[in-house]
Amino acid sequence: VAIDVRARVADVGEPGDAATATDTLVQELVVVRIALEALGVISVTFAAPDGSELPAWEPGAHLEVTLPSGMIRQYSLCGDDLDRRTYTVAVLREPEGRGGSLELHDIGLVGRTLAVRGPRNRFPLVEAEHYLLLAGGIGITPVLAMARALQRRGSDWTLHYAGRRLSSMAFVEELRASPDGRVLLHPADGGARMDVRQAIAEMPEGTAVYCCGPLSMIDAVAEACEELGVSAGLHLERFSGAAVDTDLERTPFEVELGSTGETVQVGADQTIIEALEGIGVEVAFSCEEGYCGTCETVVLEGVPEHHDTVLTEAEHKACDRMMICVGRARSARLVLDL
Ligand code: FES
């Protein structure tokens, strides 16, 4: 069976396709609306301060938002990609999280201006004859935008959407209005469990599978693909710090700042970011586990040793950029574009 599988953990960075013009664009955008979409889920809508048109985006894209506290977080765009005046993301309230979602939920952001980088799209829709969309919880955000676009294009698509409780599953009303049979809801409190294996097994040849949800769901997709012998065209991408090898033998190396020639020694027990902070150089970062893409840095000289799950294998081999929260060096010195 030829199936193209793409997956991502909800609302963190994604591994790489080609960079686009808006990847590094930083805009000051105003929060114009916050709405409750489900229990514990809000949507946050941004617009330009003067209401002007915003750069276009495609389903799968995300924004990198700098919160008032300085924390940087990535959120998938879930609004209408044809609406050029606003960007909308959805955010799950995660009391046990690292604080970003609580900040967005709790501090009353309407009217505030925030720095927003992107849109960036490392989870784009590929051309396919059929599409199977699998979403778990807040993972519905990029998938919703995909479903809308596929419906508009007249594509053949099916969406399975699982959640713990129907009341906490966002955008259910809109999805229920989809043509018959396109959307299957699986709220666990209604006794409905999503059978990922069966969903994949039922799809015809030429299906592109997109999965966004918790790691457990992505693992289930990977397992099902293995069991079903789905290998041709398999494109499974994981986005989690779990892939970072913590038992790695680390050796010190030197980093030179391309702009000033200043150098800093990165100790065996330090990250590049920590070493840079030690000499007063501040860089943007978020996950610190190599999966969000915020700390991506251009390598001007030297050979990086990659430990991230953001860049593709080909991008790792190119050695021209790296995630400096987890990446180290194979050469004694790296010159970074800082
Ligand atoms: S990849 Fe997230 S901070 Fe480095």
GROMACS .gro file of C-alpha atoms and ligand atoms in nm:
model
  342
    1VAL     CA    1   0.000   0.000   0.000
    2ALA     CA    2   0.149   0.337  -0.092
    3ILE     CA    3   0.063   0.575   0.182
    4ASP     CA    4   0.230   0.901   0.271
    5VAL     CA    5   0.219   0.946   0.647
    6ARG     CA    6   0.290   1.271   0.822
    7ALA     CA    7   0.251   1.325   1.188
    8ARG     CA    8   0.315   1.582   1.451
    9VAL     CA    9   0.262   1.624   1.818
   10ALA     CA   10   0.007   1.891   1.879
   11ASP     CA   11   0.129   2.246   1.869
   12VAL     CA   12   0.499   2.216   1.873
   13GLY     CA   13   0.739   2.270   1.588
   14GLU     CA   14   0.758   2.048   1.287
   15PRO     CA   15   1.041   1.910   1.083
   16GLY     CA   16   1.156   2.074   0.779
   17ASP     CA   17   1.036   2.138   0.435
   18ALA     CA   18   1.185   2.424   0.240
   19ALA     CA   19   1.200   2.756   0.422
   20THR     CA   20   0.955   3.016   0.299
   21ALA     CA   21   0.964   3.394   0.288
   22THR     CA   22   0.761   3.428   0.607
   23ASP     CA   23   0.967   3.181   0.814
   24THR     CA   24   1.172   3.456   0.971
   25LEU     CA   25   0.919   3.737   0.941
   26VAL     CA   26   0.839   3.894   1.278
   27GLN     CA   27   0.526   4.107   1.296
   28GLU     CA   28   0.378   4.303   1.582
   29LEU     CA   29   0.018   4.185   1.587
   30VAL     CA   30  -0.275   4.280   1.809
   31VAL     CA   31  -0.490   4.021   1.982
   32VAL     CA   32  -0.837   4.121   1.859
   33ARG     CA   33  -1.046   3.833   1.990
   34ILE     CA   34  -1.038   3.547   2.236
   35ALA     CA   35  -1.321   3.293   2.228
   36LEU     CA   36  -1.398   2.978   2.421
   37GLU     CA   37  -1.406   2.692   2.169
   38ALA     CA   38  -1.450   2.402   2.412
   39LEU     CA   39  -1.384   2.321   2.775
   40GLY     CA   40  -1.025   2.439   2.831
   41VAL     CA   41  -0.969   2.550   2.472
   42ILE     CA   42  -0.964   2.911   2.355
   43SER     CA   43  -0.906   3.054   2.012
   44VAL     CA   44  -0.687   3.363   1.989
   45THR     CA   45  -0.722   3.589   1.686
   46PHE     CA   46  -0.448   3.828   1.576
   47ALA     CA   47  -0.464   4.119   1.330
   48ALA     CA   48  -0.226   4.389   1.210
   49PRO     CA   49  -0.257   4.706   1.422
   50ASP     CA   50  -0.382   4.899   1.116
   51GLY     CA   51  -0.600   4.612   0.995
   52SER     CA   52  -0.387   4.564   0.683
   53GLU     CA   53  -0.351   4.238   0.495
   54LEU     CA   54  -0.132   3.967   0.649
   55PRO     CA   55   0.099   3.732   0.459
   56ALA     CA   56  -0.078   3.427   0.319
   57TRP     CA   57  -0.046   3.086   0.483
   58GLU     CA   58  -0.141   2.730   0.402
   59PRO     CA   59  -0.290   2.457   0.622
   60GLY     CA   60  -0.031   2.301   0.850
   61ALA     CA   61   0.140   2.635   0.917
   62HIS     CA   62   0.205   2.765   1.265
   63LEU     CA   63   0.290   3.092   1.436
   64GLU     CA   64   0.563   3.145   1.693
   65VAL     CA   65   0.423   3.384   1.952
   66THR     CA   66   0.629   3.574   2.207
   67LEU     CA   67   0.409   3.603   2.516
   68PRO     CA   68   0.421   3.907   2.746
   69SER     CA   69   0.643   3.706   2.986
   70GLY     CA   70   0.896   3.656   2.706
   71MET     CA   71   0.814   3.287   2.666
   72ILE     CA   72   0.798   3.176   2.305
   73ARG     CA   73   0.533   2.927   2.200
   74GLN     CA   74   0.424   2.773   1.870
   75TYR     CA   75   0.060   2.737   1.776
   76SER     CA   76  -0.089   2.591   1.460
   77LEU     CA   77  -0.313   2.816   1.256
   78CYS     CA   78  -0.669   2.689   1.259
   79GLY     CA   79  -0.865   2.979   1.109
   80ASP     CA   80  -0.972   3.034   0.752
   81ASP     CA   81  -0.665   3.047   0.528
   82LEU     CA   82  -0.859   3.266   0.282
   83ASP     CA   83  -0.908   3.535   0.548
   84ARG     CA   84  -0.610   3.764   0.487
   85ARG     CA   85  -0.690   4.006   0.773
   86THR     CA   86  -0.658   3.774   1.073
   87TYR     CA   87  -0.466   3.475   1.203
   88THR     CA   88  -0.638   3.243   1.450
   89VAL     CA   89  -0.478   2.979   1.670
   90ALA     CA   90  -0.632   2.758   1.939
   91VAL     CA   91  -0.472   2.697   2.275
   92LEU     CA   92  -0.542   2.420   2.525
   93ARG     CA   93  -0.519   2.519   2.891
   94GLU     CA   94  -0.251   2.295   3.039
   95PRO     CA   95  -0.223   2.346   3.416
   96GLU     CA   96   0.071   2.101   3.424
   97GLY     CA   97   0.242   2.262   3.125
   98ARG     CA   98   0.532   2.506   3.122
   99GLY     CA   99   0.311   2.814   3.167
  100GLY     CA  100   0.256   2.940   2.814
  101SER     CA  101  -0.100   2.819   2.784
  102LEU     CA  102  -0.196   2.953   3.127
  103GLU     CA  103  -0.060   3.293   3.031
  104LEU     CA  104  -0.268   3.302   2.715
  105HIS     CA  105  -0.577   3.177   2.895
  106ASP     CA  106  -0.557   3.382   3.209
  107ILE     CA  107  -0.414   3.728   3.158
  108GLY     CA  108  -0.667   3.895   2.930
  109LEU     CA  109  -0.468   3.957   2.616
  110VAL     CA  110  -0.731   4.130   2.401
  111GLY     CA  111  -0.587   4.460   2.280
  112ARG     CA  112  -0.226   4.360   2.360
  113THR     CA  113   0.038   4.366   2.090
  114LEU     CA  114   0.260   4.059   2.065
  115ALA     CA  115   0.558   3.971   1.846
  116VAL     CA  116   0.456   3.694   1.611
  117ARG     CA  117   0.700   3.509   1.388
  118GLY     CA  118   0.584   3.327   1.075
  119PRO     CA  119   0.365   3.179   0.943
  120ARG     CA  120   0.596   2.882   0.895
  121ASN     CA  121   0.481   2.558   0.742
  122ARG     CA  122   0.665   2.236   0.803
  123PHE     CA  123   0.353   2.021   0.794
  124PRO     CA  124   0.221   2.103   0.448
  125LEU     CA  125  -0.040   1.911   0.252
  126VAL     CA  126   0.112   1.704  -0.026
  127GLU     CA  127  -0.071   1.618  -0.347
  128ALA     CA  128  -0.258   1.291  -0.304
  129GLU     CA  129  -0.563   1.108  -0.434
  130HIS     CA  130  -0.708   1.058  -0.085
  131TYR     CA  131  -0.638   1.205   0.255
  132LEU     CA  132  -0.678   1.046   0.596
  133LEU     CA  133  -0.664   1.306   0.874
  134LEU     CA  134  -0.616   1.181   1.230
  135ALA     CA  135  -0.646   1.429   1.516
  136GLY     CA  136  -0.624   1.385   1.890
  137GLY     CA  137  -0.729   1.659   2.132
  138ILE     CA  138  -0.582   1.998   2.053
  139GLY     CA  139  -0.414   1.833   1.753
  140ILE     CA  140  -0.730   1.924   1.567
  141THR     CA  141  -0.592   2.274   1.503
  142PRO     CA  142  -0.381   2.218   1.187
  143VAL     CA  143  -0.610   1.934   1.083
  144LEU     CA  144  -0.917   2.158   1.087
  145ALA     CA  145  -0.750   2.399   0.845
  146MET     CA  146  -0.653   2.102   0.627
  147ALA     CA  147  -1.007   1.962   0.624
  148ARG     CA  148  -1.148   2.299   0.522
  149ALA     CA  149  -0.898   2.340   0.239
  150LEU     CA  150  -0.949   1.982   0.113
  151GLN     CA  151  -1.325   2.027   0.112
  152ARG     CA  152  -1.290   2.349  -0.084
  153ARG     CA  153  -1.060   2.179  -0.337
  154GLY     CA  154  -1.306   1.895  -0.383
  155SER     CA  155  -1.050   1.640  -0.255
  156ASP     CA  156  -1.140   1.303  -0.109
  157TRP     CA  157  -1.077   1.323   0.266
  158THR     CA  158  -1.178   1.155   0.591
  159LEU     CA  159  -1.114   1.290   0.939
  160HIS     CA  160  -1.104   1.090   1.261
  161TYR     CA  161  -1.101   1.314   1.567
  162ALA     CA  162  -1.052   1.169   1.915
  163GLY     CA  163  -1.079   1.338   2.252
  164ARG     CA  164  -1.124   1.248   2.615
  165ARG     CA  165  -1.456   1.429   2.647
  166LEU     CA  166  -1.687   1.565   2.381
  167SER     CA  167  -1.715   1.889   2.578
  168SER     CA  168  -1.339   1.947   2.550
  169MET     CA  169  -1.320   1.877   2.176
  170ALA     CA  170  -1.293   2.207   1.990
  171PHE     CA  171  -1.464   2.293   1.660
  172VAL     CA  172  -1.704   1.999   1.680
  173GLU     CA  173  -1.999   2.205   1.554
  174GLU     CA  174  -1.817   2.314   1.241
  175LEU     CA  175  -1.692   1.962   1.177
  176ARG     CA  176  -2.039   1.814   1.225
  177ALA     CA  177  -2.157   2.036   0.941
  178SER     CA  178  -1.915   1.860   0.703
  179PRO     CA  179  -2.062   1.636   0.434
  180ASP     CA  180  -2.181   1.296   0.555
  181GLY     CA  181  -1.917   1.044   0.642
  182ARG     CA  182  -1.623   1.281   0.618
  183VAL     CA  183  -1.583   1.339   0.992
  184LEU     CA  184  -1.588   1.067   1.257
  185LEU     CA  185  -1.579   1.185   1.616
  186HIS     CA  186  -1.440   0.959   1.886
  187PRO     CA  187  -1.507   1.109   2.231
  188ALA     CA  188  -1.386   0.860   2.492
  189ASP     CA  189  -1.659   0.968   2.736
  190GLY     CA  190  -1.912   0.859   2.476
  191GLY     CA  191  -1.749   0.518   2.462
  192ALA     CA  192  -1.599   0.583   2.118
  193ARG     CA  193  -1.237   0.481   2.076
  194MET     CA  194  -1.046   0.563   1.764
  195ASP     CA  195  -0.901   0.256   1.595
  196VAL     CA  196  -0.603   0.401   1.415
  197ARG     CA  197  -0.507   0.068   1.262
  198GLN     CA  198  -0.850   0.015   1.113
  199ALA     CA  199  -0.868   0.373   0.987
  200ILE     CA  200  -0.538   0.327   0.801
  201ALA     CA  201  -0.623  -0.023   0.679
  202GLU     CA  202  -0.946   0.102   0.522
  203MET     CA  203  -0.779   0.367   0.310
  204PRO     CA  204  -0.711   0.301  -0.056
  205GLU     CA  205  -0.373   0.318  -0.226
  206GLY     CA  206  -0.257   0.672  -0.286
  207THR     CA  207  -0.369   0.800   0.053
  208ALA     CA  208  -0.176   1.068   0.239
  209VAL     CA  209  -0.210   1.024   0.614
  210TYR     CA  210  -0.176   1.325   0.842
  211CYS     CA  211  -0.170   1.279   1.215
  212CYS     CA  212  -0.156   1.547   1.482
  213GLY     CA  213  -0.205   1.454   1.842
  214PRO     CA  214  -0.028   1.327   2.151
  215LEU     CA  215   0.284   1.112   2.116
  216SER     CA  216   0.089   0.800   2.210
  217MET     CA  217  -0.133   0.851   1.908
  218ILE     CA  218   0.158   0.910   1.675
  219ASP     CA  219   0.326   0.597   1.809
  220ALA     CA  220   0.005   0.406   1.739
  221VAL     CA  221   0.006   0.537   1.381
  222ALA     CA  222   0.369   0.431   1.341
  223GLU     CA  223   0.295   0.085   1.481
  224ALA     CA  224  -0.011   0.040   1.262
  225CYS     CA  225   0.188   0.136   0.955
  226GLU     CA  226   0.454  -0.115   1.045
  227GLU     CA  227   0.202  -0.391   1.107
  228LEU     CA  228   0.018  -0.318   0.786
  229GLY     CA  229   0.340  -0.311   0.591
  230VAL     CA  230   0.295   0.049   0.492
  231SER     CA  231   0.643   0.140   0.387
  232ALA     CA  232   0.632   0.280   0.037
  233GLY     CA  233   0.607   0.655   0.065
  234LEU     CA  234   0.611   0.633   0.442
  235HIS     CA  235   0.690   0.974   0.580
  236LEU     CA  236   0.656   0.963   0.954
  237GLU     CA  237   0.794   1.254   1.145
  238ARG     CA  238   0.812   1.277   1.520
  239PHE     CA  239   0.824   1.598   1.711
  240SER     CA  240   0.933   1.537   2.061
  241GLY     CA  241   1.226   1.574   2.287
  242ALA     CA  242   1.208   1.199   2.336
  243ALA     CA  243   1.440   1.154   2.041
  244VAL     CA  244   1.719   1.348   2.208
  245ASP     CA  245   1.994   1.116   2.322
  246THR     CA  246   2.071   1.208   2.679
  247ASP     CA  247   2.336   0.938   2.725
  248LEU     CA  248   2.552   1.102   2.467
  249GLU     CA  249   2.920   1.134   2.539
  250ARG     CA  250   2.979   1.506   2.526
  251THR     CA  251   3.303   1.683   2.455
  252PRO     CA  252   3.372   2.056   2.485
  253PHE     CA  253   3.405   2.269   2.174
  254GLU     CA  254   3.437   2.633   2.079
  255VAL     CA  255   3.171   2.858   1.931
  256GLU     CA  256   3.260   3.179   1.751
  257LEU     CA  257   3.006   3.454   1.689
  258GLY     CA  258   3.011   3.537   1.321
  259SER     CA  259   2.925   3.902   1.380
  260THR     CA  260   3.198   3.990   1.629
  261GLY     CA  261   3.451   3.708   1.624
  262GLU     CA  262   3.400   3.664   1.997
  263THR     CA  263   3.447   3.305   2.110
  264VAL     CA  264   3.305   3.098   2.391
  265GLN     CA  265   3.388   2.752   2.514
  266VAL     CA  266   3.090   2.515   2.534
  267GLY     CA  267   3.157   2.277   2.822
  268ALA     CA  268   3.074   1.906   2.814
  269ASP     CA  269   2.781   1.965   3.048
  270GLN     CA  270   2.655   2.282   2.879
  271THR     CA  271   2.437   2.357   2.578
  272ILE     CA  272   2.541   2.619   2.325
  273ILE     CA  273   2.257   2.839   2.450
  274GLU     CA  274   2.385   2.815   2.808
  275ALA     CA  275   2.739   2.898   2.700
  276LEU     CA  276   2.615   3.199   2.503
  277GLU     CA  277   2.412   3.319   2.798
  278GLY     CA  278   2.728   3.301   3.003
  279ILE     CA  279   2.885   3.573   2.789
  280GLY     CA  280   2.567   3.781   2.777
  281VAL     CA  281   2.446   3.672   2.433
  282GLU     CA  282   2.071   3.618   2.434
  283VAL     CA  283   1.910   3.397   2.172
  284ALA     CA  284   1.548   3.297   2.118
  285PHE     CA  285   1.450   2.953   2.237
  286SER     CA  286   1.143   2.770   2.355
  287CYS     CA  287   1.133   2.390   2.398
  288GLU     CA  288   1.506   2.343   2.475
  289GLU     CA  289   1.459   1.985   2.360
  290GLY     CA  290   1.522   2.018   1.991
  291TYR     CA  291   1.169   1.989   1.859
  292CYS     CA  292   1.023   2.337   1.817
  293GLY     CA  293   1.265   2.509   1.580
  294THR     CA  294   1.282   2.839   1.769
  295CYS     CA  295   1.659   2.831   1.824
  296GLU     CA  296   1.748   2.745   1.465
  297THR     CA  297   2.081   2.907   1.385
  298VAL     CA  298   2.284   2.932   1.067
  299VAL     CA  299   2.623   2.757   1.077
  300LEU     CA  300   2.889   2.955   0.891
  301GLU     CA  301   3.184   2.723   0.957
  302GLY     CA  302   3.244   2.390   1.123
  303VAL     CA  303   3.047   2.067   1.139
  304PRO     CA  304   2.747   2.054   1.371
  305GLU     CA  305   2.635   1.739   1.549
  306HIS     CA  306   2.258   1.736   1.532
  307HIS     CA  307   2.030   1.610   1.805
  308ASP     CA  308   1.707   1.777   1.705
  309THR     CA  309   1.390   1.641   1.549
  310VAL     CA  310   1.316   1.962   1.359
  311LEU     CA  311   1.541   1.932   1.056
  312THR     CA  312   1.514   1.654   0.803
  313GLU     CA  313   1.792   1.406   0.744
  314ALA     CA  314   1.893   1.596   0.430
  315GLU     CA  315   1.903   1.921   0.627
  316HIS     CA  316   2.117   1.757   0.893
  317LYS     CA  317   2.359   1.645   0.625
  318ALA     CA  318   2.374   1.994   0.474
  319CYS     CA  319   2.527   2.116   0.806
  320ASP     CA  320   2.436   2.478   0.732
  321ARG     CA  321   2.201   2.527   1.027
  322MET     CA  322   2.131   2.366   1.360
  323MET     CA  323   1.921   2.378   1.675
  324ILE     CA  324   2.157   2.518   1.932
  325CYS     CA  325   1.952   2.404   2.232
  326VAL     CA  326   2.059   2.042   2.176
  327GLY     CA  327   2.307   2.048   1.888
  328ARG     CA  328   2.679   2.015   1.949
  329ALA     CA  329   2.988   2.003   1.728
  330ARG     CA  330   3.179   1.736   1.543
  331SER     CA  331   3.455   1.986   1.467
  332ALA     CA  332   3.659   2.160   1.738
  333ARG     CA  333   3.498   2.494   1.647
  334LEU     CA  334   3.169   2.619   1.508
  335VAL     CA  335   3.117   2.967   1.366
  336LEU     CA  336   2.752   3.061   1.408
  337ASP     CA  337   2.563   3.343   1.242
  338LEU     CA  338   2.505   3.528   1.567
  339FES     S1  339   1.443   2.347   1.903
  339FES    FE1  340   1.314   2.435   2.052
  339FES     S2  341   1.447   2.572   2.155
  339FES    FE2  342   1.574   2.463   2.024
   0.00000   0.00000   0.00000
